[in-house]
mmCIF file of C-alpha atoms in Angstrom:
data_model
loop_
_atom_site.group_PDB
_atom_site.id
_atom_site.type_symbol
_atom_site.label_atom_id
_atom_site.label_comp_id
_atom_site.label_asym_id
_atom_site.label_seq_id
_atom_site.Cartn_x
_atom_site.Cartn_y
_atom_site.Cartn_z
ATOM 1 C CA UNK A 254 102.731 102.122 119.364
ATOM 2 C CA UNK A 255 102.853 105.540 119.594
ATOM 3 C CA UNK A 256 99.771 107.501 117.951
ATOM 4 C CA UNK A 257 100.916 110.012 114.805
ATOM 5 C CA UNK A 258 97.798 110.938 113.677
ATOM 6 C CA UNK A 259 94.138 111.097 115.934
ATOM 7 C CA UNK A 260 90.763 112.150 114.911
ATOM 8 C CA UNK A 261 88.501 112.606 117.897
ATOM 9 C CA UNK A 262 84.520 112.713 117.329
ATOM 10 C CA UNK A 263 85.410 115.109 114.392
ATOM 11 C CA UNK A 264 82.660 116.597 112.313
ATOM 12 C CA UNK A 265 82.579 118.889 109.675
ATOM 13 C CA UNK A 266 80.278 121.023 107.192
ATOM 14 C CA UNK A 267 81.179 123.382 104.393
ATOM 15 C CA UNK A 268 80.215 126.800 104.244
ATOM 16 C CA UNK A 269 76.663 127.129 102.567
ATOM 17 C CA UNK A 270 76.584 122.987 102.575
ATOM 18 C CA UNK A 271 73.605 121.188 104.179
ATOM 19 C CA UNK A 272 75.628 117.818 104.208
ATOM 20 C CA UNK A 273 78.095 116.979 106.738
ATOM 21 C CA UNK A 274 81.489 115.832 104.486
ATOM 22 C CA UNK A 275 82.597 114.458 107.598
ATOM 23 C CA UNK A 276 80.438 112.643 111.043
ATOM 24 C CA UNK A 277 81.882 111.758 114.153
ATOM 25 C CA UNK A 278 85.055 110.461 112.582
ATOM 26 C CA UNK A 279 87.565 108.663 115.406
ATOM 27 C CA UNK A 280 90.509 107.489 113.973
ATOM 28 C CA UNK A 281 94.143 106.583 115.209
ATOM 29 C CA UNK A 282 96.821 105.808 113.062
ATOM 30 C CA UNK A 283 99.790 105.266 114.823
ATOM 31 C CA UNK A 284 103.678 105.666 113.455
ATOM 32 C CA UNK A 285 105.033 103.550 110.791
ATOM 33 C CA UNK A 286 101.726 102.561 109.347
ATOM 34 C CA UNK A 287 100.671 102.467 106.002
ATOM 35 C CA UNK A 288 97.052 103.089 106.189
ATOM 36 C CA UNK A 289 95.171 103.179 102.408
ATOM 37 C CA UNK A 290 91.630 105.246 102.623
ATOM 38 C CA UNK A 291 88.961 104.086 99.697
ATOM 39 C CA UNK A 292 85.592 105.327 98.603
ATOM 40 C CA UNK A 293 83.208 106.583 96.401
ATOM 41 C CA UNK A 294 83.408 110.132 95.500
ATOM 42 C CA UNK A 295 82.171 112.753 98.126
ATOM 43 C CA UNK A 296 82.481 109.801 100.661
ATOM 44 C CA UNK A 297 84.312 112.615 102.690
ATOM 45 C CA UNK A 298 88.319 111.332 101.914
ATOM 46 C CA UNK A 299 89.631 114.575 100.428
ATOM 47 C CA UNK A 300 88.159 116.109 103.272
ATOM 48 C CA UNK A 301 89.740 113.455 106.002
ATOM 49 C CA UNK A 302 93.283 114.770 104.304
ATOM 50 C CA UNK A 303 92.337 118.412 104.587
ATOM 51 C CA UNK A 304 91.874 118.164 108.069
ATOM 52 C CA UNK A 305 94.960 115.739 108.881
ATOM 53 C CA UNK A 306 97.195 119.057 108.310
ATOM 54 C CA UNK A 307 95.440 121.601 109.229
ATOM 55 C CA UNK A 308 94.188 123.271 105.913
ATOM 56 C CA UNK A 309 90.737 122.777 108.046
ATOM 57 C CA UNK A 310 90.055 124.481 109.424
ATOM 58 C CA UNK A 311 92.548 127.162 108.607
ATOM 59 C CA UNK A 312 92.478 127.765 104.788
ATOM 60 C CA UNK A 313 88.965 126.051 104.587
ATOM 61 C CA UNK A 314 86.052 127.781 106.589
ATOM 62 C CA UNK A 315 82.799 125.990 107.847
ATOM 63 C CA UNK A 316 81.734 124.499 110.817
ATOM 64 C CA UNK A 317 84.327 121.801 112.168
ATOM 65 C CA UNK A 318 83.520 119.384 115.915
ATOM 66 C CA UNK A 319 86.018 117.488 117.370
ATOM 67 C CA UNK A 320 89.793 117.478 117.699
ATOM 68 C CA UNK A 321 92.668 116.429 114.665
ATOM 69 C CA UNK A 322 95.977 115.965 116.974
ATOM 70 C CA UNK A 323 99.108 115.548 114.756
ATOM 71 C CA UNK A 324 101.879 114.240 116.837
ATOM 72 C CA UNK A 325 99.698 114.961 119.701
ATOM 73 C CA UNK A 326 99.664 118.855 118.656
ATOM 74 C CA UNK A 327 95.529 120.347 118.282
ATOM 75 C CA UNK A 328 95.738 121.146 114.509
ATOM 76 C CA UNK A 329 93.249 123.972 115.431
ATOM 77 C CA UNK A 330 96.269 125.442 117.364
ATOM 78 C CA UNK A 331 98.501 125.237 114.942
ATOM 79 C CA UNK A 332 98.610 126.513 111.118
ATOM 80 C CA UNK A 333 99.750 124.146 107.871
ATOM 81 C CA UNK A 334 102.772 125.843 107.493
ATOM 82 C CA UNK A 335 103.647 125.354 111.215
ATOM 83 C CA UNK A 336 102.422 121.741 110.847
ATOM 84 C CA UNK A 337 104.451 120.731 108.140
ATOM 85 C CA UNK A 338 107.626 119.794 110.064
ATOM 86 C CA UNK A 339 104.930 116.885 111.007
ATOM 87 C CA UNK A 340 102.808 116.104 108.208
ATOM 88 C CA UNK A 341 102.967 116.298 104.456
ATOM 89 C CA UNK A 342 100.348 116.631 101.836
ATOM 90 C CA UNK A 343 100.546 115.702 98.123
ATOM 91 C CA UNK A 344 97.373 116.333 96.185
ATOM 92 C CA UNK A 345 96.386 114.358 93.251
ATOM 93 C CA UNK A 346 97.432 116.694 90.640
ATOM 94 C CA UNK A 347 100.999 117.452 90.647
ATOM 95 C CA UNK A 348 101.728 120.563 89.056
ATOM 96 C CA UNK A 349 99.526 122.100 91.758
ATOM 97 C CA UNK A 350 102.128 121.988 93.819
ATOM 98 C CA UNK A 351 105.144 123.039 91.393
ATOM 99 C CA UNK A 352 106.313 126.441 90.740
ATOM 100 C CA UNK A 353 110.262 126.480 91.051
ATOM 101 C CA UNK A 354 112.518 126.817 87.878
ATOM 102 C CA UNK A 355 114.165 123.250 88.129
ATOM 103 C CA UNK A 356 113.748 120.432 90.205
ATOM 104 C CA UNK A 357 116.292 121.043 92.905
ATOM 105 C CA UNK A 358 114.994 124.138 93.597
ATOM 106 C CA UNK A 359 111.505 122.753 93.584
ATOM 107 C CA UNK A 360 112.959 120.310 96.764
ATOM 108 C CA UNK A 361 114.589 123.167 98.537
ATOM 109 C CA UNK A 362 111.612 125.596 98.584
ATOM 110 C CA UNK A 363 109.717 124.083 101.335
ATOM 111 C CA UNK A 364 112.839 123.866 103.579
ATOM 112 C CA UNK A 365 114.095 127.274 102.810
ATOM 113 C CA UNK A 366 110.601 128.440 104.060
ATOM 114 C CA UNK A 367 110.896 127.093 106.801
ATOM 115 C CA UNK A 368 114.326 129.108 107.743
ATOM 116 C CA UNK A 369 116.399 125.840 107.671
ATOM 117 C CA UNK A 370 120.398 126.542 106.952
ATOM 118 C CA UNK A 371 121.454 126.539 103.930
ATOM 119 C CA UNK A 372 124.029 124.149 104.544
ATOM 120 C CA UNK A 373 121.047 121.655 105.797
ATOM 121 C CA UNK A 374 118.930 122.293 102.247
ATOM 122 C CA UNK A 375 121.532 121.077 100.580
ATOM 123 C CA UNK A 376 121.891 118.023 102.688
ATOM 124 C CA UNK A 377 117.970 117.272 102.627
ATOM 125 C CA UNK A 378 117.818 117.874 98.786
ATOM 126 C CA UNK A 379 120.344 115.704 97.702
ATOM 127 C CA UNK A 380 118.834 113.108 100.104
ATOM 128 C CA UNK A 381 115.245 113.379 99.107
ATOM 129 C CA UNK A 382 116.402 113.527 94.950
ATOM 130 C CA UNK A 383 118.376 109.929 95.761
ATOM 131 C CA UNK A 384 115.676 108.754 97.973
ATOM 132 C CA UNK A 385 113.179 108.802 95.227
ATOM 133 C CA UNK A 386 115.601 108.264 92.249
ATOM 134 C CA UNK A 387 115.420 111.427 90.479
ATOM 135 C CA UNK A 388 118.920 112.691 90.627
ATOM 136 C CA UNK A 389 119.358 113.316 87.323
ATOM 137 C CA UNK A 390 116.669 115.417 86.936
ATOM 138 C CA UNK A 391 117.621 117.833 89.627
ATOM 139 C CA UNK A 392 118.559 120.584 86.758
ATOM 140 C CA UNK A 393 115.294 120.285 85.023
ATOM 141 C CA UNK A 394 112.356 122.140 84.897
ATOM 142 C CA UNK A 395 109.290 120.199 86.851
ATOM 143 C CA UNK A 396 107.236 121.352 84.152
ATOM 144 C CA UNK A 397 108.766 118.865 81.326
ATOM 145 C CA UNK A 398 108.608 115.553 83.411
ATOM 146 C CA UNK A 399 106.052 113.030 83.094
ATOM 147 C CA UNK A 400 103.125 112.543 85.669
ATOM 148 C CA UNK A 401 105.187 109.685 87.717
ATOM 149 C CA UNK A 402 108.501 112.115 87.978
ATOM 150 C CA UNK A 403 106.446 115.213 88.601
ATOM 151 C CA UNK A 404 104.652 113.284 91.918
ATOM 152 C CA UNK A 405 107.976 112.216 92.860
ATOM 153 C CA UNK A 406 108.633 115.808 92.525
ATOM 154 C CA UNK A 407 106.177 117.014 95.039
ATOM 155 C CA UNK A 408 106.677 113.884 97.086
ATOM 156 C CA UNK A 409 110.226 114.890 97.754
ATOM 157 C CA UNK A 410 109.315 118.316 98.093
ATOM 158 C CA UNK A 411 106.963 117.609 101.044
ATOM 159 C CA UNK A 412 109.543 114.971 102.345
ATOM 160 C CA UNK A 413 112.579 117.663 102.591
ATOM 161 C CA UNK A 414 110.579 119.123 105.064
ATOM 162 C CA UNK A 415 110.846 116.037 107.267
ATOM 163 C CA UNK A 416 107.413 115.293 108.180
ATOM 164 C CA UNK A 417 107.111 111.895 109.983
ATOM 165 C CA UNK A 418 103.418 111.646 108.424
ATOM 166 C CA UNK A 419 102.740 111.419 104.544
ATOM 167 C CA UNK A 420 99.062 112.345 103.235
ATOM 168 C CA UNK A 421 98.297 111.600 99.588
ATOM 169 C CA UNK A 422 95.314 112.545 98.143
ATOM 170 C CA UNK A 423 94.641 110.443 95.311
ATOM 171 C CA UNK A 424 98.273 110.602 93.711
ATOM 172 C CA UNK A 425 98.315 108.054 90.546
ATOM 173 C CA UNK A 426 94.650 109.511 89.666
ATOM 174 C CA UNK A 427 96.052 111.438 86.150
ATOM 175 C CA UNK A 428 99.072 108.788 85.781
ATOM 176 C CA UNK A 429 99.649 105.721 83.538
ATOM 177 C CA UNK A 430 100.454 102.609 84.277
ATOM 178 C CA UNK A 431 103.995 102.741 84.398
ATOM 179 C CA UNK A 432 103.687 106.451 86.864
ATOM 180 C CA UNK A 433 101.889 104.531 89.086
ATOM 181 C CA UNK A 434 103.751 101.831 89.589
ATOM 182 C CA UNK A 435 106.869 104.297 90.134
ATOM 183 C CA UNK A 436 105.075 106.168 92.984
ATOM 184 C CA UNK A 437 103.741 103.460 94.557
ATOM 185 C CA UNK A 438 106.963 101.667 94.631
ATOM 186 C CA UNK A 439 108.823 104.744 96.190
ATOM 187 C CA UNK A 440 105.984 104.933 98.745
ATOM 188 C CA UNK A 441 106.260 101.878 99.893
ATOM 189 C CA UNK A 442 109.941 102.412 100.403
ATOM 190 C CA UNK A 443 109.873 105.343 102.169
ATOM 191 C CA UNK A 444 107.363 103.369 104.825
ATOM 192 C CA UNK A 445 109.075 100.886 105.022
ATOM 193 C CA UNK A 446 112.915 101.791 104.781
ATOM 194 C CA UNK A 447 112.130 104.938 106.431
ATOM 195 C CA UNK A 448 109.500 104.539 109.150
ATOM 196 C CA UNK A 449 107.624 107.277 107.591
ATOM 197 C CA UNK A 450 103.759 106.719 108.179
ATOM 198 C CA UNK A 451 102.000 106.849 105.233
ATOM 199 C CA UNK A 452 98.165 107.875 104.609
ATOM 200 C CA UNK A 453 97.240 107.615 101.051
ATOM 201 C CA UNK A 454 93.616 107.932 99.175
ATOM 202 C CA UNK A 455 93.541 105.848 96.286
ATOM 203 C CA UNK A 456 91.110 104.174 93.884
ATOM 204 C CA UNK A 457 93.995 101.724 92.728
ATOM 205 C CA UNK A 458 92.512 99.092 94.863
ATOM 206 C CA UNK A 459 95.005 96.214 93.390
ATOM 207 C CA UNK A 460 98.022 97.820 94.502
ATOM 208 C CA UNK A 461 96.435 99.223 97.469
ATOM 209 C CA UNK A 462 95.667 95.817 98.967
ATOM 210 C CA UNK A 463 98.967 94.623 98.269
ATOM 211 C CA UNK A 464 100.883 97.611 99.921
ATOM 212 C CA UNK A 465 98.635 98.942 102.563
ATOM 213 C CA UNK A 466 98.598 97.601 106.113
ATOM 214 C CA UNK A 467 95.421 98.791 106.795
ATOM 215 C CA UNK A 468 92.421 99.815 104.924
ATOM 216 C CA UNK A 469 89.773 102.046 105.328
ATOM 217 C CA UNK A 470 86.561 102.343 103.659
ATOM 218 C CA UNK A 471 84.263 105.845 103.944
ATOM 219 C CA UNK A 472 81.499 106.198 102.474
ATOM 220 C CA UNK A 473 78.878 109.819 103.338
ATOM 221 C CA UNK A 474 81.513 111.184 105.376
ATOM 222 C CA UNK A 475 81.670 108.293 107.839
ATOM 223 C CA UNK A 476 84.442 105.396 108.525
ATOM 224 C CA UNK A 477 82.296 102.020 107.605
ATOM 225 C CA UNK A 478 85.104 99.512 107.268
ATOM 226 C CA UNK A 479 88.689 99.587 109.139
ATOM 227 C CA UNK A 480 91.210 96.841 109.483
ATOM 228 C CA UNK A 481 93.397 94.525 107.045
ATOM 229 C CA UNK A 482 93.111 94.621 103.633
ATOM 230 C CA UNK A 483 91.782 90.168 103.752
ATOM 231 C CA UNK A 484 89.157 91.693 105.861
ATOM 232 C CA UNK A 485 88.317 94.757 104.505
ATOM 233 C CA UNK A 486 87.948 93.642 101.095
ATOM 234 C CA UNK A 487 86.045 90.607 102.488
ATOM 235 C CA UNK A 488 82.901 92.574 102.500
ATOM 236 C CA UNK A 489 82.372 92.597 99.076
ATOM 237 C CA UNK A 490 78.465 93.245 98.694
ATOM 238 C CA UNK A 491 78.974 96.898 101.086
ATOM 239 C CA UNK A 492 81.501 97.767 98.998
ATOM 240 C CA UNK A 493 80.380 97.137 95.360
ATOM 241 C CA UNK A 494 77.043 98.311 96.739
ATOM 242 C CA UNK A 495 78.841 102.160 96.518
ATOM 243 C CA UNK A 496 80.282 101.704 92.870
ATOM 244 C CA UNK A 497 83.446 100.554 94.420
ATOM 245 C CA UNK A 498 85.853 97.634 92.960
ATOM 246 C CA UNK A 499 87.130 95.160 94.739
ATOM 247 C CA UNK A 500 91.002 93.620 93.969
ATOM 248 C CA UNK A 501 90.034 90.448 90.954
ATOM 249 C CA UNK A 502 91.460 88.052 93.135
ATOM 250 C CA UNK A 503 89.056 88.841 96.323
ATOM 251 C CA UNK A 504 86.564 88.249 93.391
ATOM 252 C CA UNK A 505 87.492 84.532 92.918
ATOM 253 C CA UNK A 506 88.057 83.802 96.360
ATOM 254 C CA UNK A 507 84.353 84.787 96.770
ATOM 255 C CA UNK A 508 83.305 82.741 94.118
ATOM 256 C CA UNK A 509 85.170 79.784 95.217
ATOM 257 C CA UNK A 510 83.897 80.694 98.868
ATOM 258 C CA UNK A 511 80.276 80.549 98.161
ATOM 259 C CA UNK A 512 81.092 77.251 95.812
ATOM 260 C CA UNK A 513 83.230 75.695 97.856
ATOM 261 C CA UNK A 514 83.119 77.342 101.863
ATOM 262 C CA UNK A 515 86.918 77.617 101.366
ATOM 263 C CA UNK A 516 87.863 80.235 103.559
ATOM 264 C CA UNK A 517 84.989 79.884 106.137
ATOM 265 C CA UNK A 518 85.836 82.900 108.658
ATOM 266 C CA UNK A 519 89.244 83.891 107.784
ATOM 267 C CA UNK A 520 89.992 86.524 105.673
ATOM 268 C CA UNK A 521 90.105 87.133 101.937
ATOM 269 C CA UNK A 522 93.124 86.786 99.778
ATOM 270 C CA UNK A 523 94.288 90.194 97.882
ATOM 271 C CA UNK A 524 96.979 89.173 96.253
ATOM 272 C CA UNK A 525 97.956 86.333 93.743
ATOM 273 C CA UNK A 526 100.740 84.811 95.828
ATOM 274 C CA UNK A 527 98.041 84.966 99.453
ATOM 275 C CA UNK A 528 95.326 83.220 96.502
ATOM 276 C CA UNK A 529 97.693 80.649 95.965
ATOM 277 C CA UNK A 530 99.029 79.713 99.283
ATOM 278 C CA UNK A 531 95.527 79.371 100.622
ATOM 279 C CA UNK A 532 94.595 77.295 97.600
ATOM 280 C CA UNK A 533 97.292 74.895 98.690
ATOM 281 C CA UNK A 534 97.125 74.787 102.059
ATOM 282 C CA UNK A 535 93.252 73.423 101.262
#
């Protein structure tokens, strides 16, 4: 598979920082994948999405080693705004990234800054608003949605600039229950109906497990766990050891593993229906 995203023996310190907020990361996550990043706080994730489009070391200064290649393009060669026909970020707070009158125009600013027709806006608009089911909104002001539809929002905003690689930061962190069902659900679809690779920081472990191809745990600015989510999560002791939860049902496969050996080797269940079929099958 071909590689969308590649961090090379990449380092990095804030100005006036002692710590590193990122060591000798080397990462490759190729196209299509949904890749979910978890970790304690200032276990250097932010920071991993900062410099997956370029905002480091461009808009943030400091002291960075190593190469970020998006779509096999140096990110120190190329600015955010020049990167985001490639990748798109979405932070964790919404309105952050909303400033347009109503949501249409919210979808068409990105595009229109980056000189596309008009003819073409209106094409990707329309596409995006259906895409993530907010049609009917497209007349309203971003500013009087709930958390779930504003995320949408600024997911379709950085979509309608047709980056093959999508970087959230944390996105259900301020939303209910309900919100965050909504944007993982429309994540999931856009990886998977739309081969859009997806990159997404999350504390949400449940839904995480069950979505995610791929997980990766950080923890001081370094990658310290990195495959499926039955393996991942398998190492239960490293990653409670940080503060970190675990999905409940890796929890009772534990306890039935330590009871009963039930799993031996093989990886951890992380979701009901994997619990289930494994409890059968022994």
């Amino acid at each position: 598979m071909k590689a969308a995203l590649t961090f090379n023996n990449v380092s990095y310190r804030y100005p006036d920082s002692q710590e590193m907020a990122l060591k000798g990361i080397n990462l490759t996550v190729t196209e299509g994948e949904f890749v979910g990043i978890i970790g304690p706080n200032a276990a250097g994730k932010s920071t991993l999405c900062r410099a997956a489009n370029g905002l480091i070391p461009h808009s943030f200064s400091g002291d960075l080693e190593g190469d970020i290649y998006v779509n096999g393009i140096n990110t120190k060669e190329k600015k955010p705004a020049q990167l985001a026909e490639y990748v798109g970020l979405v932070f964790a707070d919404p309105e952050a990234q909303l400033s347009q009158m109503t949501v249409w125009e919210e979808v068409a600013f990105g595009p229109a800054n980056l000189g596309i027709p008009r003819e073409e806006i209106f094409k990707r608009v329309d596409l995006m608003l259906g895409l993530l089911k907010i049609e009917k909104m497209r007349d309203r002001s971003p500013f009087n949605l709930s958390g779930g539809e504003q995320q949408k929002v600024a997911i379709a905003s950085v979509l309608a600039m047709e980056p093959r690689i999508l970087v959230l930061d944390e996105p259900t962190s301020n939303l209910d229950p309900r919100g965050t069902a909504e944007v993982f659900a429309a994540v999931k679809e856009l990886n998977k109906k739309q081969n859009i690779t997806v990159i997404m920081v999350e504390h949400e472990v449940e839904l995480l497990a069950e979505h995610a191809d791929r997980i990766i745990f950080m923890d001081h600015g370094q990658i310290l766990l990195d495959g499926p989510p039955g393996e991942v999560f398998r190492q239960v002791e490293l990653i409670q050891k940080t503060g970190m939860n675990i999905p409940q049902v890796t929890e009772v496969a534990q306890i039935l593993d330590k009871e009963y050996g039930v799993w031996g080797n093989k990886p951890y269940p992380v979701t009901i229906e994997e619990l289930y079929a494994c409890l059968r099958n022994n």
